[in-house]
Short mmCIF file of C-alpha atoms and ligand atoms in Angstrom, two decimals:
data_model
loop_
_atom_site.label_atom_id
_atom_site.label_comp_id
_atom_site.label_asym_id
_atom_site.label_seq_id
_atom_site.Cartn_x
_atom_site.Cartn_y
_atom_site.Cartn_z
CA MET H 1 69.00 112.53 118.65
CA LYS H 2 66.16 114.52 120.14
CA LYS H 3 63.03 111.98 120.28
CA VAL H 4 59.01 113.12 119.61
CA LEU H 5 56.33 110.98 119.05
CA VAL H 6 53.44 111.46 117.23
CA ILE H 7 50.10 110.30 118.86
CA ASN H 8 46.74 110.48 116.55
CA GLY H 9 43.67 109.78 118.46
CA PRO H 10 40.32 108.04 117.97
CA ASN H 11 39.00 107.91 113.75
CA LEU H 12 42.29 109.51 112.99
CA ASN H 13 42.67 106.27 110.93
CA LEU H 14 39.69 106.50 109.10
CA LEU H 15 41.95 111.02 107.35
CA GLY H 16 41.74 110.03 103.38
CA GLN H 17 37.86 109.22 103.61
CA ARG H 18 36.32 110.62 107.16
CA GLU H 19 34.52 113.89 105.85
CA LYS H 20 37.49 114.97 103.32
CA GLU H 21 36.06 119.10 103.23
CA ILE H 22 36.93 118.77 106.89
CA TYR H 23 39.66 117.08 107.28
CA GLY H 24 41.34 117.08 103.99
CA ALA H 25 42.72 113.63 101.69
CA GLU H 26 44.86 113.03 102.77
CA THR H 27 44.99 109.42 104.67
CA LEU H 28 47.58 109.80 108.09
CA GLU H 29 50.20 106.71 106.48
CA ASP H 30 50.96 110.48 103.79
CA ILE H 31 51.11 112.52 107.16
CA ALA H 32 53.94 109.75 108.68
CA ARG H 33 55.46 109.52 105.17
CA LYS H 34 55.17 114.11 105.35
CA MET H 35 56.95 114.09 108.87
CA ASN H 36 59.45 111.78 108.14
CA ALA H 37 61.25 113.56 105.77
CA GLU H 38 60.74 116.43 108.12
CA ALA H 39 61.78 114.90 110.91
CA MET H 40 65.22 113.83 109.21
CA LYS H 41 65.61 117.65 108.06
CA LEU H 42 65.68 118.52 111.73
CA ASN H 43 68.02 115.81 113.52
CA ILE H 44 64.01 114.37 114.86
CA ASP H 45 63.68 110.63 115.98
CA LEU H 46 59.61 109.88 115.12
CA SER H 47 57.47 107.06 116.69
CA PHE H 48 53.97 107.02 116.05
CA ILE H 49 51.26 104.92 117.59
CA GLN H 50 46.96 105.80 115.70
CA THR H 51 44.47 103.44 117.86
CA ASN H 52 40.76 104.03 118.93
CA HIS H 53 41.72 103.73 123.19
CA GLU H 54 42.40 106.51 125.69
CA GLY H 55 43.74 103.88 127.99
CA GLU H 56 45.93 102.96 124.99
CA ILE H 57 47.59 106.71 124.78
CA ILE H 58 47.87 107.21 128.63
CA ASP H 59 49.74 104.16 128.38
CA LYS H 60 52.02 105.12 126.54
CA ILE H 61 52.52 108.76 128.03
CA HIS H 62 53.07 107.00 130.67
CA GLU H 63 56.24 104.31 128.72
CA SER H 64 57.62 107.18 126.72
CA LYS H 65 58.27 108.92 130.70
CA GLY H 66 62.56 109.44 130.50
CA LYS H 67 62.40 107.81 126.71
CA ILE H 68 60.34 110.46 125.11
CA ASP H 69 61.95 114.50 124.73
CA THR H 70 57.86 115.91 123.00
CA ILE H 71 55.16 114.84 122.24
CA ILE H 72 52.78 115.53 119.61
CA ILE H 73 49.06 114.93 119.46
CA ASN H 74 46.36 114.84 117.94
CA PRO H 75 43.55 113.20 120.77
CA GLY H 76 40.42 113.44 118.39
CA ALA H 77 37.85 114.19 119.26
CA TYR H 78 39.37 113.50 123.42
CA THR H 79 40.65 116.93 123.28
CA HIS H 80 37.42 117.94 124.32
CA TYR H 81 36.47 115.68 127.26
CA SER H 82 39.62 113.39 128.64
CA ILE H 83 40.51 114.39 131.98
CA ALA H 84 42.52 111.55 132.44
CA ILE H 85 44.78 111.82 128.93
CA ARG H 86 45.27 115.30 130.63
CA ASP H 87 46.02 114.74 133.52
CA ALA H 88 48.51 111.21 131.93
CA ILE H 89 50.86 114.44 130.25
CA LYS H 90 50.28 116.49 133.45
CA ALA H 91 52.41 113.72 135.31
CA VAL H 92 54.74 112.46 132.92
CA GLU H 93 56.06 116.86 132.59
CA ILE H 94 57.38 115.42 129.26
CA PRO H 95 56.61 119.16 126.55
CA ALA H 96 53.34 118.57 124.87
CA ILE H 97 52.54 119.59 121.74
CA GLU H 98 48.70 119.55 120.56
CA VAL H 99 47.62 119.53 116.46
CA HIS H 100 44.19 119.86 114.87
CA LEU H 101 43.67 119.66 110.96
CA SER H 102 40.71 121.89 111.27
CA ASN H 103 40.17 124.60 113.07
CA ILE H 104 38.99 123.73 115.94
CA HIS H 105 37.46 127.25 117.16
CA ALA H 106 35.77 127.81 114.32
CA ARG H 107 33.22 125.09 114.60
CA GLU H 108 30.81 124.11 117.01
CA GLU H 109 30.64 125.12 119.68
CA PHE H 110 31.95 121.73 121.44
CA ARG H 111 35.31 121.41 119.39
CA SER H 112 36.23 124.92 120.62
CA LYS H 113 37.25 123.77 124.74
CA SER H 114 40.37 121.60 124.41
CA VAL H 115 40.37 120.67 128.24
CA ILE H 116 44.49 118.64 127.03
CA ALA H 117 46.22 122.42 125.77
CA PRO H 118 45.99 124.03 128.96
CA VAL H 119 48.58 121.03 129.99
CA CYS H 120 50.55 121.72 126.83
CA VAL H 121 52.87 124.25 125.52
CA GLY H 122 50.56 125.20 122.20
CA GLN H 123 47.96 124.28 120.00
CA ILE H 124 48.55 124.02 116.31
CA SER H 125 44.66 123.83 115.06
CA GLY H 126 43.71 124.74 111.89
CA PHE H 127 45.89 123.80 108.94
CA GLY H 128 45.27 120.54 108.27
CA SER H 129 48.27 118.27 107.86
CA ILE H 130 50.32 121.33 107.26
CA GLY H 131 50.17 121.85 110.80
CA TYR H 132 51.71 118.79 112.19
CA ILE H 133 55.39 119.40 109.69
CA LEU H 134 54.94 122.52 112.08
CA ALA H 135 54.84 120.63 115.66
CA LEU H 136 57.34 118.92 114.32
CA ASN H 137 59.43 121.84 113.51
CA ALA H 138 58.37 123.23 117.72
CA ALA H 139 59.77 120.94 118.72
CA ALA H 140 62.63 120.94 117.47
CA CYS H 141 63.10 124.19 119.02
CA LEU H 142 62.28 122.88 122.52
C1 LIG N 201 40.11 116.54 115.61
C2 LIG N 201 39.47 117.57 116.09
C3 LIG N 201 37.88 116.95 117.08
O1 LIG N 201 37.18 118.31 117.27
C4 LIG N 201 37.55 116.07 115.94
O2 LIG N 201 36.81 114.97 117.03
C5 LIG N 201 38.70 115.20 115.53
C6 LIG N 201 39.98 116.31 115.18
C7 LIG N 201 41.01 117.57 114.31
O3 LIG N 201 42.15 116.99 113.91
O4 LIG N 201 40.24 118.65 113.24
O5 LIG N 201 38.73 114.25 115.52
O6 LIG N 201 40.45 116.97 116.11
#
């Protein structure tokens, strides 16, 4: 069974309350529920973490080495400047898929740059919560 870890970064615990016109009305629990249902269909063993702390994301990526087949990550605002998260993904050599609810290329200019994307297999951005489902399907094919 393929093992996939979903990492959600800062402020994503506030989904459903935060800037709903951009991020939608679903909570992170709603998204996790949908992903669990899809994971069952795809025969994927899914685990989740949400943290507002960069170091915790890095520790979790390190711990995944040898245990996790694919990482799905929405690094939140860290997307745009965390070289440390980028280096961690590169270091563990686990295929990673970057997900964003919003289309980061259609917003403020500072959001269009991802320092994480170059070390990922690919990026899914702008499809709302469906992006996580798409990422899971991509993970099943890796
Ligand atoms: C986000 C986009 C980021 O720019 C922002 O800082 C977030 C959410 C998204 O899912 O669209 O926190 O990663």
